[in-house]
Every structure is written in structure tokens, then in C-alpha cells.
PDB file of C-alpha atoms in Angstrom:
ATOM      1  CA  UNK A   1       0.000   0.000   0.000  1.00 52.00           C
ATOM      2  CA  UNK A   2       1.181   3.517  -0.763  1.00 65.00           C
ATOM      3  CA  UNK A   3       2.536   5.667   2.055  1.00 86.00           C
ATOM      4  CA  UNK A   4      -0.330   7.898   3.091  1.00 94.00           C
ATOM      5  CA  UNK A   5       0.217  11.543   4.004  1.00 95.00           C
ATOM      6  CA  UNK A   6      -0.265  12.280   7.755  1.00 95.00           C
ATOM      7  CA  UNK A   7      -2.903  14.903   6.960  1.00 95.00           C
ATOM      8  CA  UNK A   8      -4.746  12.390   4.813  1.00 96.00           C
ATOM      9  CA  UNK A   9      -4.840  10.008   7.786  1.00 95.00           C
ATOM     10  CA  UNK A  10      -6.489  12.719   9.905  1.00 92.00           C
ATOM     11  CA  UNK A  11      -8.975  13.436   7.129  1.00 94.00           C
ATOM     12  CA  UNK A  12      -9.851   9.752   6.690  1.00 95.00           C
ATOM     13  CA  UNK A  13     -10.366   9.278  10.415  1.00 93.00           C
ATOM     14  CA  UNK A  14     -13.140  11.878  10.225  1.00 91.00           C
ATOM     15  CA  UNK A  15     -14.654  10.633   6.981  1.00 92.00           C
ATOM     16  CA  UNK A  16     -14.688   7.014   8.141  1.00 92.00           C
ATOM     17  CA  UNK A  17     -16.817   7.966  11.144  1.00 92.00           C
ATOM     18  CA  UNK A  18     -19.733   8.699   8.811  1.00 93.00           C
ATOM     19  CA  UNK A  19     -22.395   6.020   8.315  1.00 94.00           C
ATOM     20  CA  UNK A  20     -22.187   3.897   5.128  1.00 94.00           C
ATOM     21  CA  UNK A  21     -23.333   6.563   2.661  1.00 95.00           C
ATOM     22  CA  UNK A  22     -24.092   4.096  -0.129  1.00 95.00           C
ATOM     23  CA  UNK A  23     -26.888   2.639   2.001  1.00 96.00           C
ATOM     24  CA  UNK A  24     -28.692   5.976   2.333  1.00 97.00           C
ATOM     25  CA  UNK A  25     -30.958   8.033   0.119  1.00 97.00           C
ATOM     26  CA  UNK A  26     -29.325  10.993  -1.679  1.00 97.00           C
ATOM     27  CA  UNK A  27     -31.067  13.657   0.386  1.00 97.00           C
ATOM     28  CA  UNK A  28     -29.986  11.961   3.600  1.00 97.00           C
ATOM     29  CA  UNK A  29     -26.380  12.075   2.408  1.00 97.00           C
ATOM     30  CA  UNK A  30     -26.716  15.756   1.519  1.00 96.00           C
ATOM     31  CA  UNK A  31     -28.169  16.425   4.963  1.00 96.00           C
ATOM     32  CA  UNK A  32     -25.248  14.674   6.670  1.00 95.00           C
ATOM     33  CA  UNK A  33     -22.693  16.851   4.888  1.00 92.00           C
ATOM     34  CA  UNK A  34     -24.772  19.986   5.457  1.00 91.00           C
ATOM     35  CA  UNK A  35     -24.754  19.300   9.217  1.00 90.00           C
ATOM     36  CA  UNK A  36     -20.967  18.968   9.477  1.00 87.00           C
ATOM     37  CA  UNK A  37     -19.802  22.137  11.277  1.00 84.00           C
ATOM     38  CA  UNK A  38     -17.957  24.526   9.018  1.00 80.00           C
ATOM     39  CA  UNK A  39     -14.286  25.000   9.871  1.00 85.00           C
ATOM     40  CA  UNK A  40     -13.032  28.550   9.616  1.00 86.00           C
ATOM     41  CA  UNK A  41     -10.205  28.838   7.105  1.00 92.00           C
ATOM     42  CA  UNK A  42      -8.181  31.734   5.772  1.00 88.00           C
ATOM     43  CA  UNK A  43      -9.751  32.954   2.543  1.00 92.00           C
ATOM     44  CA  UNK A  44      -7.632  34.229  -0.318  1.00 94.00           C
ATOM     45  CA  UNK A  45      -7.997  37.983  -1.031  1.00 95.00           C
ATOM     46  CA  UNK A  46     -10.050  38.883  -4.091  1.00 97.00           C
ATOM     47  CA  UNK A  47     -11.475  41.998  -5.683  1.00 97.00           C
ATOM     48  CA  UNK A  48     -15.032  40.681  -5.880  1.00 97.00           C
ATOM     49  CA  UNK A  49     -17.220  37.608  -5.373  1.00 98.00           C
ATOM     50  CA  UNK A  50     -20.648  37.651  -7.009  1.00 98.00           C
ATOM     51  CA  UNK A  51     -23.489  35.119  -7.321  1.00 98.00           C
ATOM     52  CA  UNK A  52     -25.736  35.137 -10.372  1.00 98.00           C
ATOM     53  CA  UNK A  53     -28.615  33.149 -11.858  1.00 98.00           C
ATOM     54  CA  UNK A  54     -28.167  32.225 -15.512  1.00 98.00           C
ATOM     55  CA  UNK A  55     -30.441  30.351 -17.938  1.00 96.00           C
ATOM     56  CA  UNK A  56     -29.984  26.617 -18.442  1.00 93.00           C
ATOM     57  CA  UNK A  57     -32.265  25.659 -21.272  1.00 78.00           C
ATOM     58  CA  UNK A  58     -35.723  26.989 -21.945  1.00 76.00           C
ATOM     59  CA  UNK A  59     -37.250  26.356 -18.529  1.00 85.00           C
ATOM     60  CA  UNK A  60     -34.502  26.369 -15.924  1.00 93.00           C
ATOM     61  CA  UNK A  61     -31.935  28.564 -14.221  1.00 97.00           C
ATOM     62  CA  UNK A  62     -28.791  27.641 -12.343  1.00 98.00           C
ATOM     63  CA  UNK A  63     -26.509  29.533  -9.994  1.00 98.00           C
ATOM     64  CA  UNK A  64     -22.947  30.526 -10.729  1.00 98.00           C
ATOM     65  CA  UNK A  65     -20.444  32.218  -8.441  1.00 98.00           C
ATOM     66  CA  UNK A  66     -17.814  34.497  -9.975  1.00 98.00           C
ATOM     67  CA  UNK A  67     -14.491  35.112  -8.233  1.00 98.00           C
ATOM     68  CA  UNK A  68     -12.627  38.126  -9.615  1.00 98.00           C
ATOM     69  CA  UNK A  69      -8.953  38.555  -8.671  1.00 98.00           C
ATOM     70  CA  UNK A  70      -7.333  41.859  -7.883  1.00 97.00           C
ATOM     71  CA  UNK A  71      -6.090  43.791 -10.896  1.00 95.00           C
ATOM     72  CA  UNK A  72      -7.364  45.605 -13.959  1.00 93.00           C
ATOM     73  CA  UNK A  73      -8.528  42.952 -16.405  1.00 87.00           C
ATOM     74  CA  UNK A  74      -9.870  41.834 -18.734  1.00 96.00           C
ATOM     75  CA  UNK A  75      -8.983  38.584 -17.013  1.00 98.00           C
ATOM     76  CA  UNK A  76      -8.574  35.082 -18.415  1.00 98.00           C
ATOM     77  CA  UNK A  77     -11.418  32.774 -17.393  1.00 98.00           C
ATOM     78  CA  UNK A  78     -11.676  29.474 -15.542  1.00 98.00           C
ATOM     79  CA  UNK A  79     -15.070  27.721 -15.481  1.00 98.00           C
ATOM     80  CA  UNK A  80     -15.055  25.339 -12.506  1.00 98.00           C
ATOM     81  CA  UNK A  81     -17.325  22.328 -11.875  1.00 98.00           C
ATOM     82  CA  UNK A  82     -17.560  20.892  -8.358  1.00 98.00           C
ATOM     83  CA  UNK A  83     -17.353  17.238  -7.422  1.00 98.00           C
ATOM     84  CA  UNK A  84     -19.762  15.095  -5.439  1.00 98.00           C
ATOM     85  CA  UNK A  85     -20.586  12.207  -7.747  1.00 98.00           C
ATOM     86  CA  UNK A  86     -23.191  14.306  -9.622  1.00 98.00           C
ATOM     87  CA  UNK A  87     -25.406  13.748  -6.529  1.00 98.00           C
ATOM     88  CA  UNK A  88     -24.007  15.981  -3.778  1.00 98.00           C
ATOM     89  CA  UNK A  89     -21.917  19.148  -3.652  1.00 97.00           C
ATOM     90  CA  UNK A  90     -22.615  22.799  -4.390  1.00 97.00           C
ATOM     91  CA  UNK A  91     -20.966  26.198  -4.629  1.00 97.00           C
ATOM     92  CA  UNK A  92     -20.064  26.167  -0.933  1.00 96.00           C
ATOM     93  CA  UNK A  93     -18.245  22.839  -1.251  1.00 95.00           C
ATOM     94  CA  UNK A  94     -15.552  24.393  -3.412  1.00 97.00           C
ATOM     95  CA  UNK A  95     -15.723  28.008  -2.250  1.00 97.00           C
ATOM     96  CA  UNK A  96     -12.362  28.266  -0.461  1.00 97.00           C
ATOM     97  CA  UNK A  97     -10.532  26.368  -3.204  1.00 98.00           C
ATOM     98  CA  UNK A  98     -12.074  28.501  -5.957  1.00 98.00           C
ATOM     99  CA  UNK A  99     -11.094  31.659  -4.082  1.00 98.00           C
ATOM    100  CA  UNK A 100      -7.501  30.488  -3.883  1.00 98.00           C
ATOM    101  CA  UNK A 101      -7.573  29.367  -7.507  1.00 98.00           C
ATOM    102  CA  UNK A 102      -8.689  32.826  -8.638  1.00 98.00           C
ATOM    103  CA  UNK A 103      -6.127  34.549  -6.411  1.00 98.00           C
ATOM    104  CA  UNK A 104      -3.117  32.458  -7.429  1.00 97.00           C
ATOM    105  CA  UNK A 105      -3.972  32.000 -11.116  1.00 97.00           C
ATOM    106  CA  UNK A 106      -5.086  35.563 -11.806  1.00 97.00           C
ATOM    107  CA  UNK A 107      -8.183  34.231 -13.550  1.00 98.00           C
ATOM    108  CA  UNK A 108     -11.850  34.948 -12.990  1.00 98.00           C
ATOM    109  CA  UNK A 109     -13.145  31.642 -11.676  1.00 98.00           C
ATOM    110  CA  UNK A 110     -16.794  30.911 -12.456  1.00 98.00           C
ATOM    111  CA  UNK A 111     -18.094  28.099 -10.238  1.00 98.00           C
ATOM    112  CA  UNK A 112     -21.153  26.319 -11.642  1.00 98.00           C
ATOM    113  CA  UNK A 113     -24.020  24.942  -9.545  1.00 98.00           C
ATOM    114  CA  UNK A 114     -25.355  22.425 -12.072  1.00 98.00           C
ATOM    115  CA  UNK A 115     -28.486  20.486 -11.142  1.00 98.00           C
ATOM    116  CA  UNK A 116     -27.914  17.207  -9.325  1.00 98.00           C
ATOM    117  CA  UNK A 117     -28.974  13.609  -9.813  1.00 98.00           C
ATOM    118  CA  UNK A 118     -31.083  11.603  -9.184  1.00 98.00           C
ATOM    119  CA  UNK A 119     -33.630  14.414  -9.462  1.00 97.00           C
ATOM    120  CA  UNK A 120     -31.804  15.465 -12.638  1.00 97.00           C
ATOM    121  CA  UNK A 121     -30.060  12.479 -14.172  1.00 97.00           C
ATOM    122  CA  UNK A 122     -27.716  12.397 -17.136  1.00 98.00           C
ATOM    123  CA  UNK A 123     -27.668  14.333 -19.414  1.00 97.00           C
ATOM    124  CA  UNK A 124     -29.033  17.250 -17.353  1.00 97.00           C
ATOM    125  CA  UNK A 125     -25.788  17.982 -15.429  1.00 98.00           C
ATOM    126  CA  UNK A 126     -23.904  17.921 -18.742  1.00 98.00           C
ATOM    127  CA  UNK A 127     -26.449  20.218 -20.384  1.00 97.00           C
ATOM    128  CA  UNK A 128     -26.347  22.640 -17.447  1.00 98.00           C
ATOM    129  CA  UNK A 129     -22.563  22.649 -17.485  1.00 98.00           C
ATOM    130  CA  UNK A 130     -22.464  23.298 -21.225  1.00 98.00           C
ATOM    131  CA  UNK A 131     -25.038  26.097 -20.871  1.00 98.00           C
ATOM    132  CA  UNK A 132     -22.835  27.727 -18.239  1.00 98.00           C
ATOM    133  CA  UNK A 133     -19.763  27.395 -20.466  1.00 98.00           C
ATOM    134  CA  UNK A 134     -21.594  29.071 -23.349  1.00 98.00           C
ATOM    135  CA  UNK A 135     -22.929  31.812 -21.074  1.00 98.00           C
ATOM    136  CA  UNK A 136     -19.446  32.620 -19.789  1.00 98.00           C
ATOM    137  CA  UNK A 137     -18.036  32.674 -23.319  1.00 98.00           C
ATOM    138  CA  UNK A 138     -20.833  34.859 -24.670  1.00 98.00           C
ATOM    139  CA  UNK A 139     -20.861  37.240 -21.687  1.00 98.00           C
ATOM    140  CA  UNK A 140     -17.142  37.378 -20.978  1.00 98.00           C
ATOM    141  CA  UNK A 141     -16.767  41.104 -21.602  1.00 97.00           C
ATOM    142  CA  UNK A 142     -19.626  41.937 -19.207  1.00 97.00           C
ATOM    143  CA  UNK A 143     -17.772  40.237 -16.338  1.00 97.00           C
ATOM    144  CA  UNK A 144     -14.398  41.747 -17.304  1.00 97.00           C
ATOM    145  CA  UNK A 145     -13.199  38.458 -18.757  1.00 98.00           C
ATOM    146  CA  UNK A 146     -11.548  37.369 -21.996  1.00 97.00           C
ATOM    147  CA  UNK A 147     -13.470  34.784 -24.021  1.00 96.00           C
ATOM    148  CA  UNK A 148     -10.307  34.014 -25.998  1.00 96.00           C
ATOM    149  CA  UNK A 149      -8.641  32.610 -22.874  1.00 97.00           C
ATOM    150  CA  UNK A 150     -11.170  30.219 -21.359  1.00 98.00           C
ATOM    151  CA  UNK A 151     -10.243  27.139 -19.313  1.00 98.00           C
ATOM    152  CA  UNK A 152     -12.527  24.427 -17.911  1.00 98.00           C
ATOM    153  CA  UNK A 153     -11.758  22.333 -14.862  1.00 98.00           C
ATOM    154  CA  UNK A 154     -13.102  20.567 -11.841  1.00 98.00           C
ATOM    155  CA  UNK A 155     -12.646  17.842  -9.282  1.00 98.00           C
ATOM    156  CA  UNK A 156     -13.989  14.271  -9.378  1.00 98.00           C
ATOM    157  CA  UNK A 157     -17.435  14.412 -11.028  1.00 98.00           C
ATOM    158  CA  UNK A 158     -16.567  17.993 -11.935  1.00 98.00           C
ATOM    159  CA  UNK A 159     -13.416  16.682 -13.577  1.00 98.00           C
ATOM    160  CA  UNK A 160     -15.619  14.277 -15.482  1.00 98.00           C
ATOM    161  CA  UNK A 161     -17.857  17.122 -16.633  1.00 98.00           C
ATOM    162  CA  UNK A 162     -14.795  19.068 -17.748  1.00 98.00           C
ATOM    163  CA  UNK A 163     -13.612  16.175 -19.919  1.00 98.00           C
ATOM    164  CA  UNK A 164     -17.095  15.806 -21.326  1.00 98.00           C
ATOM    165  CA  UNK A 165     -17.410  19.521 -22.098  1.00 98.00           C
ATOM    166  CA  UNK A 166     -14.099  19.410 -23.926  1.00 98.00           C
ATOM    167  CA  UNK A 167     -15.486  16.590 -26.083  1.00 98.00           C
ATOM    168  CA  UNK A 168     -18.836  18.325 -26.492  1.00 98.00           C
ATOM    169  CA  UNK A 169     -17.309  21.672 -27.428  1.00 98.00           C
ATOM    170  CA  UNK A 170     -15.258  19.915 -30.105  1.00 97.00           C
ATOM    171  CA  UNK A 171     -18.354  18.127 -31.414  1.00 97.00           C
ATOM    172  CA  UNK A 172     -20.467  21.307 -31.334  1.00 96.00           C
ATOM    173  CA  UNK A 173     -17.743  23.614 -32.695  1.00 95.00           C
ATOM    174  CA  UNK A 174     -17.463  25.702 -29.554  1.00 94.00           C
ATOM    175  CA  UNK A 175     -17.059  27.465 -27.292  1.00 98.00           C
ATOM    176  CA  UNK A 176     -13.290  27.496 -27.693  1.00 97.00           C
ATOM    177  CA  UNK A 177     -11.544  25.938 -24.686  1.00 98.00           C
ATOM    178  CA  UNK A 178      -7.889  26.774 -24.167  1.00 97.00           C
ATOM    179  CA  UNK A 179      -7.135  24.007 -21.645  1.00 98.00           C
ATOM    180  CA  UNK A 180      -8.779  21.459 -19.368  1.00 98.00           C
ATOM    181  CA  UNK A 181      -7.824  21.004 -15.712  1.00 98.00           C
ATOM    182  CA  UNK A 182      -8.837  17.572 -14.461  1.00 98.00           C
ATOM    183  CA  UNK A 183      -8.480  16.900 -10.737  1.00 98.00           C
ATOM    184  CA  UNK A 184      -8.949  13.194  -9.936  1.00 98.00           C
ATOM    185  CA  UNK A 185     -11.578  12.960 -12.698  1.00 98.00           C
ATOM    186  CA  UNK A 186     -14.067  10.160 -13.247  1.00 98.00           C
ATOM    187  CA  UNK A 187     -13.323   8.889 -16.757  1.00 98.00           C
ATOM    188  CA  UNK A 188     -14.542   5.278 -16.660  1.00 98.00           C
ATOM    189  CA  UNK A 189     -17.550   3.326 -15.423  1.00 97.00           C
ATOM    190  CA  UNK A 190     -16.064  -0.148 -15.042  1.00 96.00           C
ATOM    191  CA  UNK A 191     -14.874   0.174 -11.424  1.00 96.00           C
ATOM    192  CA  UNK A 192     -12.301  -2.592 -11.886  1.00 95.00           C
ATOM    193  CA  UNK A 193      -8.893  -0.928 -12.138  1.00 97.00           C
ATOM    194  CA  UNK A 194      -6.057  -1.931  -9.785  1.00 97.00           C
ATOM    195  CA  UNK A 195      -6.547   1.285  -7.797  1.00 97.00           C
ATOM    196  CA  UNK A 196     -10.215   0.354  -7.342  1.00 97.00           C
ATOM    197  CA  UNK A 197      -9.113  -2.939  -5.838  1.00 96.00           C
ATOM    198  CA  UNK A 198      -6.394  -1.405  -3.643  1.00 96.00           C
ATOM    199  CA  UNK A 199      -8.396   1.504  -2.240  1.00 96.00           C
ATOM    200  CA  UNK A 200     -11.942   0.173  -2.484  1.00 93.00           C
ATOM    201  CA  UNK A 201     -12.676   0.708   1.205  1.00 94.00           C
ATOM    202  CA  UNK A 202     -11.496   3.107   3.886  1.00 94.00           C
ATOM    203  CA  UNK A 203      -9.953   5.799   1.681  1.00 95.00           C
ATOM    204  CA  UNK A 204     -12.792   8.321   1.456  1.00 93.00           C
ATOM    205  CA  UNK A 205     -14.348   7.388  -1.866  1.00 96.00           C
ATOM    206  CA  UNK A 206     -15.274   3.725  -1.521  1.00 95.00           C
ATOM    207  CA  UNK A 207     -15.996   1.506  -4.491  1.00 96.00           C
ATOM    208  CA  UNK A 208     -19.540   0.916  -3.202  1.00 96.00           C
ATOM    209  CA  UNK A 209     -20.098   4.661  -2.951  1.00 97.00           C
ATOM    210  CA  UNK A 210     -18.855   5.198  -6.503  1.00 97.00           C
ATOM    211  CA  UNK A 211     -21.303   2.540  -7.708  1.00 97.00           C
ATOM    212  CA  UNK A 212     -24.044   4.347  -5.754  1.00 98.00           C
ATOM    213  CA  UNK A 213     -23.165   7.656  -7.393  1.00 98.00           C
ATOM    214  CA  UNK A 214     -23.146   6.194 -10.892  1.00 98.00           C
ATOM    215  CA  UNK A 215     -26.432   4.348 -10.397  1.00 97.00           C
ATOM    216  CA  UNK A 216     -28.092   7.603  -9.361  1.00 98.00           C
ATOM    217  CA  UNK A 217     -26.536   9.508 -12.253  1.00 98.00           C
ATOM    218  CA  UNK A 218     -27.233   7.328 -15.278  1.00 98.00           C
ATOM    219  CA  UNK A 219     -30.565   6.090 -16.604  1.00 95.00           C
ATOM    220  CA  UNK A 220     -29.488   2.835 -18.229  1.00 95.00           C
ATOM    221  CA  UNK A 221     -26.633   0.367 -18.047  1.00 94.00           C
ATOM    222  CA  UNK A 222     -25.646   1.216 -21.617  1.00 95.00           C
ATOM    223  CA  UNK A 223     -24.982   4.820 -20.532  1.00 96.00           C
ATOM    224  CA  UNK A 224     -21.741   3.515 -19.016  1.00 96.00           C
ATOM    225  CA  UNK A 225     -20.340   3.255 -22.533  1.00 96.00           C
ATOM    226  CA  UNK A 226     -21.408   6.760 -23.557  1.00 98.00           C
ATOM    227  CA  UNK A 227     -18.327   9.013 -24.007  1.00 98.00           C
ATOM    228  CA  UNK A 228     -20.298  11.872 -22.461  1.00 98.00           C
ATOM    229  CA  UNK A 229     -20.521   9.735 -19.301  1.00 98.00           C
ATOM    230  CA  UNK A 230     -17.260   7.786 -19.486  1.00 98.00           C
ATOM    231  CA  UNK A 231     -14.840   9.709 -21.727  1.00 98.00           C
ATOM    232  CA  UNK A 232     -12.254   6.936 -21.543  1.00 98.00           C
ATOM    233  CA  UNK A 233     -14.614   5.005 -23.844  1.00 97.00           C
ATOM    234  CA  UNK A 234     -14.417   7.694 -26.556  1.00 97.00           C
ATOM    235  CA  UNK A 235     -12.936   6.402 -29.805  1.00 96.00           C
ATOM    236  CA  UNK A 236     -11.284   9.666 -30.788  1.00 97.00           C
ATOM    237  CA  UNK A 237      -9.599  12.013 -28.292  1.00 98.00           C
ATOM    238  CA  UNK A 238      -7.647  13.991 -30.871  1.00 98.00           C
ATOM    239  CA  UNK A 239      -7.915  17.777 -31.261  1.00 97.00           C
ATOM    240  CA  UNK A 240      -8.943  18.292 -27.642  1.00 98.00           C
ATOM    241  CA  UNK A 241      -7.626  21.139 -25.465  1.00 98.00           C
ATOM    242  CA  UNK A 242      -4.303  20.649 -23.664  1.00 98.00           C
ATOM    243  CA  UNK A 243      -4.862  18.986 -20.291  1.00 98.00           C
ATOM    244  CA  UNK A 244      -3.318  18.758 -16.877  1.00 98.00           C
ATOM    245  CA  UNK A 245      -4.531  15.599 -15.145  1.00 98.00           C
ATOM    246  CA  UNK A 246      -3.988  15.497 -11.393  1.00 98.00           C
ATOM    247  CA  UNK A 247      -4.599  12.258  -9.528  1.00 98.00           C
ATOM    248  CA  UNK A 248      -4.281  11.290  -5.867  1.00 98.00           C
ATOM    249  CA  UNK A 249      -2.106   8.288  -5.131  1.00 97.00           C
ATOM    250  CA  UNK A 250      -4.501   6.664  -2.624  1.00 97.00           C
ATOM    251  CA  UNK A 251      -7.724   7.033  -4.617  1.00 98.00           C
ATOM    252  CA  UNK A 252      -9.912   4.531  -6.456  1.00 98.00           C
ATOM    253  CA  UNK A 253      -9.990   6.955  -9.419  1.00 98.00           C
ATOM    254  CA  UNK A 254      -6.206   7.169  -9.751  1.00 98.00           C
ATOM    255  CA  UNK A 255      -5.710   4.639 -12.525  1.00 98.00           C
ATOM    256  CA  UNK A 256      -8.518   5.856 -14.776  1.00 98.00           C
ATOM    257  CA  UNK A 257      -7.182   9.397 -14.505  1.00 98.00           C
ATOM    258  CA  UNK A 258      -3.720   8.189 -15.478  1.00 98.00           C
ATOM    259  CA  UNK A 259      -5.223   6.089 -18.291  1.00 98.00           C
ATOM    260  CA  UNK A 260      -7.127   9.093 -19.642  1.00 98.00           C
ATOM    261  CA  UNK A 261      -3.986  11.220 -19.608  1.00 98.00           C
ATOM    262  CA  UNK A 262      -2.194   8.497 -21.564  1.00 98.00           C
ATOM    263  CA  UNK A 263      -5.041   8.265 -24.097  1.00 98.00           C
ATOM    264  CA  UNK A 264      -4.920  12.024 -24.622  1.00 98.00           C
ATOM    265  CA  UNK A 265      -1.154  11.933 -25.067  1.00 98.00           C
ATOM    266  CA  UNK A 266      -1.404   9.104 -27.598  1.00 98.00           C
ATOM    267  CA  UNK A 267      -4.006  11.165 -29.486  1.00 98.00           C
ATOM    268  CA  UNK A 268      -1.536  14.033 -29.849  1.00 98.00           C
ATOM    269  CA  UNK A 269      -2.935  16.244 -27.093  1.00 98.00           C
ATOM    270  CA  UNK A 270      -0.454  18.122 -24.915  1.00 97.00           C
ATOM    271  CA  UNK A 271      -0.770  16.580 -21.450  1.00 98.00           C
ATOM    272  CA  UNK A 272       0.830  16.964 -18.064  1.00 98.00           C
ATOM    273  CA  UNK A 273       0.045  14.129 -15.651  1.00 98.00           C
ATOM    274  CA  UNK A 274       0.664  14.561 -11.928  1.00 97.00           C
ATOM    275  CA  UNK A 275       0.067  11.970  -9.195  1.00 97.00           C
ATOM    276  CA  UNK A 276      -0.003  13.623  -5.772  1.00 97.00           C
ATOM    277  CA  UNK A 277       1.853  11.225  -3.498  1.00 96.00           C
ATOM    278  CA  UNK A 278       0.169  10.069  -0.304  1.00 97.00           C
ATOM    279  CA  UNK A 279      -3.020  12.036  -0.918  1.00 98.00           C
ATOM    280  CA  UNK A 280      -6.601  10.809  -1.072  1.00 98.00           C
ATOM    281  CA  UNK A 281      -9.745  11.609  -2.994  1.00 98.00           C
ATOM    282  CA  UNK A 282     -11.306  14.888  -1.900  1.00 97.00           C
ATOM    283  CA  UNK A 283      -8.170  16.665  -0.746  1.00 97.00           C
ATOM    284  CA  UNK A 284      -8.498  19.569  -3.198  1.00 98.00           C
ATOM    285  CA  UNK A 285     -11.699  20.912  -1.644  1.00 97.00           C
ATOM    286  CA  UNK A 286     -10.744  20.474   2.016  1.00 96.00           C
ATOM    287  CA  UNK A 287      -8.892  23.687   2.809  1.00 96.00           C
ATOM    288  CA  UNK A 288      -9.026  23.090   6.572  1.00 94.00           C
ATOM    289  CA  UNK A 289      -6.922  19.913   6.284  1.00 95.00           C
ATOM    290  CA  UNK A 290      -4.886  20.337   3.085  1.00 97.00           C
ATOM    291  CA  UNK A 291      -4.107  24.065   2.614  1.00 96.00           C
ATOM    292  CA  UNK A 292      -0.497  23.563   1.555  1.00 96.00           C
ATOM    293  CA  UNK A 293      -1.329  20.669  -0.778  1.00 97.00           C
ATOM    294  CA  UNK A 294      -4.095  22.715  -2.413  1.00 97.00           C
ATOM    295  CA  UNK A 295      -1.706  25.648  -2.900  1.00 97.00           C
ATOM    296  CA  UNK A 296       0.850  23.289  -4.430  1.00 97.00           C
ATOM    297  CA  UNK A 297      -1.737  21.830  -6.808  1.00 98.00           C
ATOM    298  CA  UNK A 298      -2.926  25.283  -7.877  1.00 98.00           C
ATOM    299  CA  UNK A 299       0.694  26.302  -8.455  1.00 97.00           C
ATOM    300  CA  UNK A 300       1.112  23.273 -10.751  1.00 97.00           C
ATOM    301  CA  UNK A 301      -2.068  24.240 -12.594  1.00 98.00           C
ATOM    302  CA  UNK A 302      -0.958  27.859 -12.953  1.00 97.00           C
ATOM    303  CA  UNK A 303       2.465  26.829 -14.267  1.00 97.00           C
ATOM    304  CA  UNK A 304       0.836  24.511 -16.783  1.00 98.00           C
ATOM    305  CA  UNK A 305      -1.497  27.253 -18.010  1.00 97.00           C
ATOM    306  CA  UNK A 306       1.483  29.574 -18.394  1.00 94.00           C
ATOM    307  CA  UNK A 307       3.186  27.007 -20.633  1.00 93.00           C
ATOM    308  CA  UNK A 308       0.032  26.870 -22.752  1.00 88.00           C
ATOM    309  CA  UNK A 309       0.078  30.679 -22.988  1.00 78.00           C
ATOM    310  CA  UNK A 310       3.681  30.572 -24.200  1.00 76.00           C
ATOM    311  CA  UNK A 311       2.854  27.962 -26.854  1.00 72.00           C
ATOM    312  CA  UNK A 312      -0.138  29.976 -28.118  1.00 61.00           C
ATOM    313  CA  UNK A 313       1.779  33.259 -28.307  1.00 56.00           C
ATOM    314  CA  UNK A 314       4.768  31.813 -30.203  1.00 52.00           C
TER     315      UNK A 314
END
């Protein structure tokens, strides 16, 4: 077994005190996380944080939260999708991390509160996420952003949505995505990789819980082979945006993240793959436990985006 980071051990001790989440109804799981006392953390300084309702289709609206860094602008953009297995999670889940991301990257971060399953199964979260991407691209100037420098990213299920949006934007001829930032993304629906076997219980995201998430998200068994659900199943990954794929060493999703990075590389996509040693699923959005690791990850992301900038401007 991999050597686990001491902070990850502390985090897992808390997480493993929760009841078996995969045996509960979705709302009960949401209620459990909502009742966990908030831990006060130092928030990164920003010029402005603003919530807004935007349209998602003909008959729905979703919330976004925009984090504007200090400076003049227009700023490059980062559309962020939270994790939570498409079933739990919201803007608050990723608030501290998005603040730090905006501060350290110098980008306006737009966090998207897509509708959740099972009330809104696939493809609704994908459609909401795509609607938000288009809104940001089309309204960039009104939020002091630059539509020509737009990045998508997210953690876990949000990483999955970011991969899917990169595929969808290619298939739909836009919006133009400069890069994709995938933090321990879900890319497969087979649940049988070596990392699934090694970390299937006791490491935060259990195999049974991942099965529970997927069963609430998809409508049919055949959805597991849909590239817009499981992008590792896509036949063609060429001509996608450059990607940084960040995995956690002690995470069931590690191997499918690494496999997706390798598929992108083999398809001619510029890729940087990083495996964060000793860390576990969920670290990126837990500022109270992992502040230094989150800063280090954001620094890696920022450096990668700078390399993309240099390539584009040559």
C-alpha cells in the first residue's frame, strides 16, 4: 500500500466515522454533509465575489459564483465544476478552493451549480454545465473576462464534466476551450482498475459509494459506454484542449485518470500528468486539512497554463 500523508490520515479518520453513505438516500447524504460544522479557514484575497442566476435551457436557471482577482482585467477565465458524484456538492463545497484558484492564477473563476442527480439524471448535469460554459463565453466582456482565454476544470465528477465539455465543445464547434484542468476525474464506469481494488474501502471514496453515485446519475446500463458519461470510452480524443490531469495516489480513481492522460497523449494532445503522493480523494476541496497541498496543486495548474500561454503566443 502507498505511504499515506499524515494529513490524509487525519482526514480519513473523520470521513470514516460517517455512516455507510451508499446505504442511504441521496437527500440523507446531503443532509449529513450539510450538518458537518464549518471550519473557519483563511480565505484568499479577491477583488469581488458575485453570485448570479443564468439560464440553463428553456425552462430552468442555475446559480454561478464568480471570483474576480485583484487587478485591472480583462482577465482570463476558468469555469469550474464541483465534485460530489453528480449527486451531492454545491458552490459552498468548493468556495475556499475557488477563491484560492482565482487569487493564485489571476483568472476569474466561475463556479457552476449544475443540477444534481437523481432528481436530474444524465444528461441534465452535462447540459447545465455546457449552458454555463456558453454563457461565460458569450458574456465574458460583461464580467471583465476574456473569451479568448477560457479554461474548464473541476474535481472528481466535476473533472468528469470538464472532460465531457471538452469533447462536447469539439463536437459542437465551440465554445473554444484553451485548456482542461482535471483533478482526480471520473473517466470510466467499469470500477475494476487496480486502484479500485487497492483503495476500495477506507480511503474516502469507496468503491460501493462510486457505484451508488453512478447508479443515481445514469438512466441505463448502456450509458456507461457513452463518451459523455465515461470519456475513456471515446474512440477519438484527438484535437482536444491541452490537459493537466492530477490524480491522488490513494484514490480509487487514480488509474482511470492516469489512463485518460495516456489516451490524450497518444491522441496528440499536450498533457501533463501529476500523481499527488500520499493524498486521497477529496483533498483539493478540504482547505481546513490540506491548505499547503491545495496551494501546491494550484501552483502546478498555474504553471501549466502559463506554458500553454507561451505555446499559443509563439
